[in-house]
């Protein structure tokens, strides 16, 4: 397994380089001059503008800028924004907010999504199955900002069950409502994946063999059918955790959470490319690590999978 993990880490190196290069090119080829935007409506002397462009390597070709950024990244330096603030310092306090929000949404997806999927899969074609399929279809069809504002109005203002904004109550209370909103789409896919995979495995030969041996139905479902059915669910949950970390911009805006998503949105408006690239680089690393852990979990869920 260690050899397999090392090989996957080596394979992740070109993926990381290619992804960060694309992100860097997309961010720094956007129209507009960040130095001019930094000055706002006031004119900026040419000498000052030239000095700032030299300081932030804006006069270099894009590939040279990217090479200098990667060299700094190898030394643990995410660079500076155009006000002279270190990107790492700007993201340190916000990273914890986004991580807590993503973990809350991910746990909500895992617990409720798998439970609903198992409930529907064991009752395929009956009322429970219809309710789960219909409910998840409705959630998928509703945009996240509509769902967010509706949940905030109903559960945070009209019926003050949960905090509607901010992080004053701490984790997990302040993160429950935004976590539910952020994880609602993923929950729908998890429930559908679990339901479909479990229903297929319940018709497999090994399940009929286990039943013919006299094993209890609960043990057949939990130890055999459900265990194999969770492989595609684990794959989706692993990928979705990275998506939750990077896709919280709208949710953090609605619930006024000072996370990475909010910082990225503000930096895009201010044309602060170093901040955007630094934040997305960290998210790419999260994707790579989580995908590796998901691959290693396959062997625990299905003994037929071997690492080579």
JSON list of C-alpha atoms in Angstrom, two decimals, residues 62-236:
[
{"chain": "A", "resi": 62, "resn": "UNK", "atom": "CA", "xyz": [3.59, 35.22, -17.47]},
{"chain": "A", "resi": 63, "resn": "UNK", "atom": "CA", "xyz": [5.64, 32.02, -17.45]},
{"chain": "A", "resi": 64, "resn": "UNK", "atom": "CA", "xyz": [8.47, 33.82, -15.64]},
{"chain": "A", "resi": 65, "resn": "UNK", "atom": "CA", "xyz": [5.95, 35.16, -13.10]},
{"chain": "A", "resi": 66, "resn": "UNK", "atom": "CA", "xyz": [4.62, 31.64, -12.59]},
{"chain": "A", "resi": 67, "resn": "UNK", "atom": "CA", "xyz": [8.14, 30.23, -12.13]},
{"chain": "A", "resi": 68, "resn": "UNK", "atom": "CA", "xyz": [8.89, 32.85, -9.47]},
{"chain": "A", "resi": 69, "resn": "UNK", "atom": "CA", "xyz": [5.57, 32.09, -7.75]},
{"chain": "A", "resi": 70, "resn": "UNK", "atom": "CA", "xyz": [6.33, 28.35, -7.67]},
{"chain": "A", "resi": 71, "resn": "UNK", "atom": "CA", "xyz": [9.83, 29.01, -6.34]},
{"chain": "A", "resi": 72, "resn": "UNK", "atom": "CA", "xyz": [8.32, 31.00, -3.49]},
{"chain": "A", "resi": 73, "resn": "UNK", "atom": "CA", "xyz": [5.70, 28.31, -2.93]},
{"chain": "A", "resi": 74, "resn": "UNK", "atom": "CA", "xyz": [8.42, 25.68, -2.53]},
{"chain": "A", "resi": 75, "resn": "UNK", "atom": "CA", "xyz": [9.72, 27.81, 0.32]},
{"chain": "A", "resi": 76, "resn": "UNK", "atom": "CA", "xyz": [6.30, 28.15, 1.92]},
{"chain": "A", "resi": 77, "resn": "UNK", "atom": "CA", "xyz": [5.64, 31.64, 0.58]},
{"chain": "A", "resi": 78, "resn": "UNK", "atom": "CA", "xyz": [2.26, 32.33, -1.03]},
{"chain": "A", "resi": 79, "resn": "UNK", "atom": "CA", "xyz": [3.32, 35.84, -1.97]},
{"chain": "A", "resi": 80, "resn": "UNK", "atom": "CA", "xyz": [1.86, 39.25, -1.11]},
{"chain": "A", "resi": 81, "resn": "UNK", "atom": "CA", "xyz": [-1.16, 41.20, -2.22]},
{"chain": "A", "resi": 82, "resn": "UNK", "atom": "CA", "xyz": [-0.77, 44.64, -3.73]},
{"chain": "A", "resi": 83, "resn": "UNK", "atom": "CA", "xyz": [-1.04, 46.30, -0.30]},
{"chain": "A", "resi": 84, "resn": "UNK", "atom": "CA", "xyz": [2.03, 44.46, 0.94]},
{"chain": "A", "resi": 85, "resn": "UNK", "atom": "CA", "xyz": [0.10, 41.97, 3.13]},
{"chain": "A", "resi": 86, "resn": "UNK", "atom": "CA", "xyz": [1.26, 38.36, 3.10]},
{"chain": "A", "resi": 87, "resn": "UNK", "atom": "CA", "xyz": [-1.31, 36.08, 1.48]},
{"chain": "A", "resi": 88, "resn": "UNK", "atom": "CA", "xyz": [-0.64, 33.35, 4.05]},
{"chain": "A", "resi": 89, "resn": "UNK", "atom": "CA", "xyz": [-1.47, 35.78, 6.89]},
{"chain": "A", "resi": 90, "resn": "UNK", "atom": "CA", "xyz": [-4.65, 36.90, 5.12]},
{"chain": "A", "resi": 91, "resn": "UNK", "atom": "CA", "xyz": [-5.87, 33.33, 4.72]},
{"chain": "A", "resi": 92, "resn": "UNK", "atom": "CA", "xyz": [-4.82, 31.96, 8.12]},
{"chain": "A", "resi": 93, "resn": "UNK", "atom": "CA", "xyz": [-7.80, 33.28, 10.07]},
{"chain": "A", "resi": 94, "resn": "UNK", "atom": "CA", "xyz": [-10.26, 32.64, 7.26]},
{"chain": "A", "resi": 95, "resn": "UNK", "atom": "CA", "xyz": [-9.14, 29.10, 6.47]},
{"chain": "A", "resi": 96, "resn": "UNK", "atom": "CA", "xyz": [-10.50, 27.77, 9.77]},
{"chain": "A", "resi": 97, "resn": "UNK", "atom": "CA", "xyz": [-13.95, 29.26, 9.08]},
{"chain": "A", "resi": 98, "resn": "UNK", "atom": "CA", "xyz": [-14.18, 27.64, 5.65]},
{"chain": "A", "resi": 99, "resn": "UNK", "atom": "CA", "xyz": [-12.84, 24.32, 6.98]},
{"chain": "A", "resi": 100, "resn": "UNK", "atom": "CA", "xyz": [-15.43, 24.23, 9.78]},
{"chain": "A", "resi": 101, "resn": "UNK", "atom": "CA", "xyz": [-18.19, 25.08, 7.31]},
{"chain": "A", "resi": 102, "resn": "UNK", "atom": "CA", "xyz": [-17.04, 22.40, 4.87]},
{"chain": "A", "resi": 103, "resn": "UNK", "atom": "CA", "xyz": [-16.75, 19.76, 7.60]},
{"chain": "A", "resi": 104, "resn": "UNK", "atom": "CA", "xyz": [-20.25, 20.58, 8.85]},
{"chain": "A", "resi": 105, "resn": "UNK", "atom": "CA", "xyz": [-21.71, 20.32, 5.35]},
{"chain": "A", "resi": 106, "resn": "UNK", "atom": "CA", "xyz": [-19.74, 17.14, 4.62]},
{"chain": "A", "resi": 107, "resn": "UNK", "atom": "CA", "xyz": [-20.90, 15.40, 7.81]},
{"chain": "A", "resi": 108, "resn": "UNK", "atom": "CA", "xyz": [-24.47, 16.43, 7.00]},
{"chain": "A", "resi": 109, "resn": "UNK", "atom": "CA", "xyz": [-24.13, 14.90, 3.52]},
{"chain": "A", "resi": 110, "resn": "UNK", "atom": "CA", "xyz": [-22.60, 11.72, 4.89]},
{"chain": "A", "resi": 111, "resn": "UNK", "atom": "CA", "xyz": [-25.04, 11.05, 7.73]},
{"chain": "A", "resi": 112, "resn": "UNK", "atom": "CA", "xyz": [-28.33, 12.17, 6.22]},
{"chain": "A", "resi": 113, "resn": "UNK", "atom": "CA", "xyz": [-27.52, 11.30, 2.60]},
{"chain": "A", "resi": 114, "resn": "UNK", "atom": "CA", "xyz": [-26.44, 7.71, 3.31]},
{"chain": "A", "resi": 115, "resn": "UNK", "atom": "CA", "xyz": [-29.38, 7.19, 5.69]},
{"chain": "A", "resi": 116, "resn": "UNK", "atom": "CA", "xyz": [-31.89, 8.40, 3.10]},
{"chain": "A", "resi": 117, "resn": "UNK", "atom": "CA", "xyz": [-30.21, 6.33, 0.38]},
{"chain": "A", "resi": 118, "resn": "UNK", "atom": "CA", "xyz": [-30.33, 3.15, 2.45]},
{"chain": "A", "resi": 119, "resn": "UNK", "atom": "CA", "xyz": [-33.95, 3.84, 3.39]},
{"chain": "A", "resi": 120, "resn": "UNK", "atom": "CA", "xyz": [-34.91, 4.29, -0.26]},
{"chain": "A", "resi": 121, "resn": "UNK", "atom": "CA", "xyz": [-32.74, 1.40, -1.52]},
{"chain": "A", "resi": 122, "resn": "UNK", "atom": "CA", "xyz": [-34.33, -1.09, 0.87]},
{"chain": "A", "resi": 123, "resn": "UNK", "atom": "CA", "xyz": [-37.80, 0.06, -0.20]},
{"chain": "A", "resi": 124, "resn": "UNK", "atom": "CA", "xyz": [-37.27, 0.47, -3.93]},
{"chain": "A", "resi": 125, "resn": "UNK", "atom": "CA", "xyz": [-40.48, 1.21, -5.80]},
{"chain": "A", "resi": 126, "resn": "UNK", "atom": "CA", "xyz": [-42.44, 2.02, -2.66]},
{"chain": "A", "resi": 127, "resn": "UNK", "atom": "CA", "xyz": [-43.53, 5.29, -1.08]},
{"chain": "A", "resi": 128, "resn": "UNK", "atom": "CA", "xyz": [-40.26, 5.89, 0.77]},
{"chain": "A", "resi": 129, "resn": "UNK", "atom": "CA", "xyz": [-38.31, 5.53, -2.47]},
{"chain": "A", "resi": 130, "resn": "UNK", "atom": "CA", "xyz": [-40.62, 7.96, -4.26]},
{"chain": "A", "resi": 131, "resn": "UNK", "atom": "CA", "xyz": [-40.34, 10.52, -1.46]},
{"chain": "A", "resi": 132, "resn": "UNK", "atom": "CA", "xyz": [-36.53, 10.40, -1.46]},
{"chain": "A", "resi": 133, "resn": "UNK", "atom": "CA", "xyz": [-36.27, 10.68, -5.24]},
{"chain": "A", "resi": 134, "resn": "UNK", "atom": "CA", "xyz": [-38.80, 13.49, -5.39]},
{"chain": "A", "resi": 135, "resn": "UNK", "atom": "CA", "xyz": [-37.27, 15.42, -2.49]},
{"chain": "A", "resi": 136, "resn": "UNK", "atom": "CA", "xyz": [-33.72, 15.18, -3.82]},
{"chain": "A", "resi": 137, "resn": "UNK", "atom": "CA", "xyz": [-34.87, 16.24, -7.29]},
{"chain": "A", "resi": 138, "resn": "UNK", "atom": "CA", "xyz": [-36.48, 19.33, -5.77]},
{"chain": "A", "resi": 139, "resn": "UNK", "atom": "CA", "xyz": [-33.32, 20.23, -3.85]},
{"chain": "A", "resi": 140, "resn": "UNK", "atom": "CA", "xyz": [-31.18, 19.84, -6.97]},
{"chain": "A", "resi": 141, "resn": "UNK", "atom": "CA", "xyz": [-33.53, 22.11, -8.92]},
{"chain": "A", "resi": 142, "resn": "UNK", "atom": "CA", "xyz": [-33.45, 24.98, -6.39]},
{"chain": "A", "resi": 143, "resn": "UNK", "atom": "CA", "xyz": [-30.43, 27.35, -6.69]},
{"chain": "A", "resi": 144, "resn": "UNK", "atom": "CA", "xyz": [-28.26, 27.54, -3.58]},
{"chain": "A", "resi": 145, "resn": "UNK", "atom": "CA", "xyz": [-28.83, 31.28, -3.08]},
{"chain": "A", "resi": 146, "resn": "UNK", "atom": "CA", "xyz": [-32.63, 30.76, -3.08]},
{"chain": "A", "resi": 147, "resn": "UNK", "atom": "CA", "xyz": [-32.29, 27.90, -0.62]},
{"chain": "A", "resi": 148, "resn": "UNK", "atom": "CA", "xyz": [-29.88, 29.92, 1.52]},
{"chain": "A", "resi": 149, "resn": "UNK", "atom": "CA", "xyz": [-32.01, 33.04, 1.79]},
{"chain": "A", "resi": 150, "resn": "UNK", "atom": "CA", "xyz": [-35.16, 30.95, 2.39]},
{"chain": "A", "resi": 151, "resn": "UNK", "atom": "CA", "xyz": [-33.51, 28.95, 5.19]},
{"chain": "A", "resi": 152, "resn": "UNK", "atom": "CA", "xyz": [-32.08, 32.13, 6.70]},
{"chain": "A", "resi": 153, "resn": "UNK", "atom": "CA", "xyz": [-35.48, 33.84, 6.66]},
{"chain": "A", "resi": 154, "resn": "UNK", "atom": "CA", "xyz": [-37.47, 30.89, 8.01]},
{"chain": "A", "resi": 155, "resn": "UNK", "atom": "CA", "xyz": [-35.10, 29.18, 10.44]},
{"chain": "A", "resi": 156, "resn": "UNK", "atom": "CA", "xyz": [-33.02, 32.19, 11.45]},
{"chain": "A", "resi": 157, "resn": "UNK", "atom": "CA", "xyz": [-35.46, 35.12, 11.49]},
{"chain": "A", "resi": 158, "resn": "UNK", "atom": "CA", "xyz": [-39.10, 34.06, 11.48]},
{"chain": "A", "resi": 159, "resn": "UNK", "atom": "CA", "xyz": [-38.52, 31.00, 13.67]},
{"chain": "A", "resi": 160, "resn": "UNK", "atom": "CA", "xyz": [-35.16, 31.72, 15.34]},
{"chain": "A", "resi": 161, "resn": "UNK", "atom": "CA", "xyz": [-34.06, 28.12, 15.72]},
{"chain": "A", "resi": 162, "resn": "UNK", "atom": "CA", "xyz": [-30.48, 28.61, 14.52]},
{"chain": "A", "resi": 163, "resn": "UNK", "atom": "CA", "xyz": [-28.20, 31.67, 14.17]},
{"chain": "A", "resi": 164, "resn": "UNK", "atom": "CA", "xyz": [-28.85, 33.37, 10.85]},
{"chain": "A", "resi": 165, "resn": "UNK", "atom": "CA", "xyz": [-25.45, 35.03, 10.32]},
{"chain": "A", "resi": 166, "resn": "UNK", "atom": "CA", "xyz": [-21.95, 35.38, 11.72]},
{"chain": "A", "resi": 167, "resn": "UNK", "atom": "CA", "xyz": [-19.85, 33.07, 13.88]},
{"chain": "A", "resi": 168, "resn": "UNK", "atom": "CA", "xyz": [-20.58, 34.46, 17.35]},
{"chain": "A", "resi": 169, "resn": "UNK", "atom": "CA", "xyz": [-21.99, 31.17, 18.64]},
{"chain": "A", "resi": 170, "resn": "UNK", "atom": "CA", "xyz": [-18.93, 29.22, 17.53]},
{"chain": "A", "resi": 171, "resn": "UNK", "atom": "CA", "xyz": [-18.78, 25.73, 16.05]},
{"chain": "A", "resi": 172, "resn": "UNK", "atom": "CA", "xyz": [-21.04, 23.88, 15.45]},
{"chain": "A", "resi": 173, "resn": "UNK", "atom": "CA", "xyz": [-24.04, 26.12, 16.29]},
{"chain": "A", "resi": 174, "resn": "UNK", "atom": "CA", "xyz": [-23.17, 29.03, 13.98]},
{"chain": "A", "resi": 175, "resn": "UNK", "atom": "CA", "xyz": [-22.28, 26.64, 11.16]},
{"chain": "A", "resi": 176, "resn": "UNK", "atom": "CA", "xyz": [-25.32, 24.36, 11.26]},
{"chain": "A", "resi": 177, "resn": "UNK", "atom": "CA", "xyz": [-27.64, 26.43, 9.06]},
{"chain": "A", "resi": 178, "resn": "UNK", "atom": "CA", "xyz": [-25.04, 27.41, 6.41]},
{"chain": "A", "resi": 179, "resn": "UNK", "atom": "CA", "xyz": [-23.66, 23.86, 6.54]},
{"chain": "A", "resi": 180, "resn": "UNK", "atom": "CA", "xyz": [-27.08, 22.41, 5.81]},
{"chain": "A", "resi": 181, "resn": "UNK", "atom": "CA", "xyz": [-27.55, 24.82, 2.91]},
{"chain": "A", "resi": 182, "resn": "UNK", "atom": "CA", "xyz": [-24.08, 24.16, 1.50]},
{"chain": "A", "resi": 183, "resn": "UNK", "atom": "CA", "xyz": [-24.42, 20.38, 1.87]},
{"chain": "A", "resi": 184, "resn": "UNK", "atom": "CA", "xyz": [-27.97, 20.08, 0.56]},
{"chain": "A", "resi": 185, "resn": "UNK", "atom": "CA", "xyz": [-26.93, 19.57, -3.07]},
{"chain": "A", "resi": 186, "resn": "UNK", "atom": "CA", "xyz": [-24.31, 16.99, -2.18]},
{"chain": "A", "resi": 187, "resn": "UNK", "atom": "CA", "xyz": [-26.78, 15.24, 0.11]},
{"chain": "A", "resi": 188, "resn": "UNK", "atom": "CA", "xyz": [-29.12, 14.74, -2.84]},
{"chain": "A", "resi": 189, "resn": "UNK", "atom": "CA", "xyz": [-26.41, 13.08, -4.92]},
{"chain": "A", "resi": 190, "resn": "UNK", "atom": "CA", "xyz": [-25.19, 10.95, -2.00]},
{"chain": "A", "resi": 191, "resn": "UNK", "atom": "CA", "xyz": [-28.74, 9.72, -1.33]},
{"chain": "A", "resi": 192, "resn": "UNK", "atom": "CA", "xyz": [-29.28, 8.86, -4.99]},
{"chain": "A", "resi": 193, "resn": "UNK", "atom": "CA", "xyz": [-25.91, 7.13, -5.34]},
{"chain": "A", "resi": 194, "resn": "UNK", "atom": "CA", "xyz": [-26.45, 5.09, -2.18]},
{"chain": "A", "resi": 195, "resn": "UNK", "atom": "CA", "xyz": [-29.97, 4.14, -3.21]},
{"chain": "A", "resi": 196, "resn": "UNK", "atom": "CA", "xyz": [-29.00, 3.03, -6.72]},
{"chain": "A", "resi": 197, "resn": "UNK", "atom": "CA", "xyz": [-25.85, 1.18, -5.68]},
{"chain": "A", "resi": 198, "resn": "UNK", "atom": "CA", "xyz": [-27.55, -0.62, -2.78]},
{"chain": "A", "resi": 199, "resn": "UNK", "atom": "CA", "xyz": [-30.52, -1.64, -4.91]},
{"chain": "A", "resi": 200, "resn": "UNK", "atom": "CA", "xyz": [-28.17, -3.15, -7.50]},
{"chain": "A", "resi": 201, "resn": "UNK", "atom": "CA", "xyz": [-26.07, -5.01, -4.94]},
{"chain": "A", "resi": 202, "resn": "UNK", "atom": "CA", "xyz": [-29.13, -6.47, -3.24]},
{"chain": "A", "resi": 203, "resn": "UNK", "atom": "CA", "xyz": [-29.83, -8.33, -6.51]},
{"chain": "A", "resi": 204, "resn": "UNK", "atom": "CA", "xyz": [-26.25, -9.63, -6.80]},
{"chain": "A", "resi": 205, "resn": "UNK", "atom": "CA", "xyz": [-25.36, -13.32, -6.60]},
{"chain": "A", "resi": 206, "resn": "UNK", "atom": "CA", "xyz": [-23.29, -13.00, -3.42]},
{"chain": "A", "resi": 207, "resn": "UNK", "atom": "CA", "xyz": [-26.32, -11.57, -1.57]},
{"chain": "A", "resi": 208, "resn": "UNK", "atom": "CA", "xyz": [-28.48, -14.50, -2.66]},
{"chain": "A", "resi": 209, "resn": "UNK", "atom": "CA", "xyz": [-25.72, -16.86, -1.57]},
{"chain": "A", "resi": 210, "resn": "UNK", "atom": "CA", "xyz": [-25.48, -15.20, 1.83]},
{"chain": "A", "resi": 211, "resn": "UNK", "atom": "CA", "xyz": [-29.24, -15.45, 2.28]},
{"chain": "A", "resi": 212, "resn": "UNK", "atom": "CA", "xyz": [-29.18, -19.10, 1.22]},
{"chain": "A", "resi": 213, "resn": "UNK", "atom": "CA", "xyz": [-26.58, -19.77, 3.94]},
{"chain": "A", "resi": 214, "resn": "UNK", "atom": "CA", "xyz": [-29.07, -18.50, 6.50]},
{"chain": "A", "resi": 215, "resn": "UNK", "atom": "CA", "xyz": [-27.36, -15.23, 7.42]},
{"chain": "A", "resi": 216, "resn": "UNK", "atom": "CA", "xyz": [-29.67, -12.65, 9.04]},
{"chain": "A", "resi": 217, "resn": "UNK", "atom": "CA", "xyz": [-31.01, -10.02, 6.67]},
{"chain": "A", "resi": 218, "resn": "UNK", "atom": "CA", "xyz": [-29.53, -7.16, 8.70]},
{"chain": "A", "resi": 219, "resn": "UNK", "atom": "CA", "xyz": [-26.05, -8.71, 8.53]},
{"chain": "A", "resi": 220, "resn": "UNK", "atom": "CA", "xyz": [-26.37, -9.31, 4.79]},
{"chain": "A", "resi": 221, "resn": "UNK", "atom": "CA", "xyz": [-27.29, -5.68, 4.22]},
{"chain": "A", "resi": 222, "resn": "UNK", "atom": "CA", "xyz": [-24.73, -4.08, 6.54]},
{"chain": "A", "resi": 223, "resn": "UNK", "atom": "CA", "xyz": [-21.72, -6.39, 6.15]},
{"chain": "A", "resi": 224, "resn": "UNK", "atom": "CA", "xyz": [-22.06, -7.29, 2.48]},
{"chain": "A", "resi": 225, "resn": "UNK", "atom": "CA", "xyz": [-24.41, -5.20, 0.31]},
{"chain": "A", "resi": 226, "resn": "UNK", "atom": "CA", "xyz": [-23.96, -1.80, 1.97]},
{"chain": "A", "resi": 227, "resn": "UNK", "atom": "CA", "xyz": [-20.20, -2.15, 2.28]},
{"chain": "A", "resi": 228, "resn": "UNK", "atom": "CA", "xyz": [-19.79, -2.67, -1.46]},
{"chain": "A", "resi": 229, "resn": "UNK", "atom": "CA", "xyz": [-22.41, -0.03, -2.23]},
{"chain": "A", "resi": 230, "resn": "UNK", "atom": "CA", "xyz": [-20.43, 2.67, -0.46]},
{"chain": "A", "resi": 231, "resn": "UNK", "atom": "CA", "xyz": [-17.52, 2.61, -2.93]},
{"chain": "A", "resi": 232, "resn": "UNK", "atom": "CA", "xyz": [-19.06, 5.12, -5.41]},
{"chain": "A", "resi": 233, "resn": "UNK", "atom": "CA", "xyz": [-20.41, 7.12, -2.46]},
{"chain": "A", "resi": 234, "resn": "UNK", "atom": "CA", "xyz": [-16.93, 7.41, -0.91]},
{"chain": "A", "resi": 235, "resn": "UNK", "atom": "CA", "xyz": [-15.58, 8.52, -4.28]},
{"chain": "A", "resi": 236, "resn": "UNK", "atom": "CA", "xyz": [-18.16, 11.28, -4.53]}
]
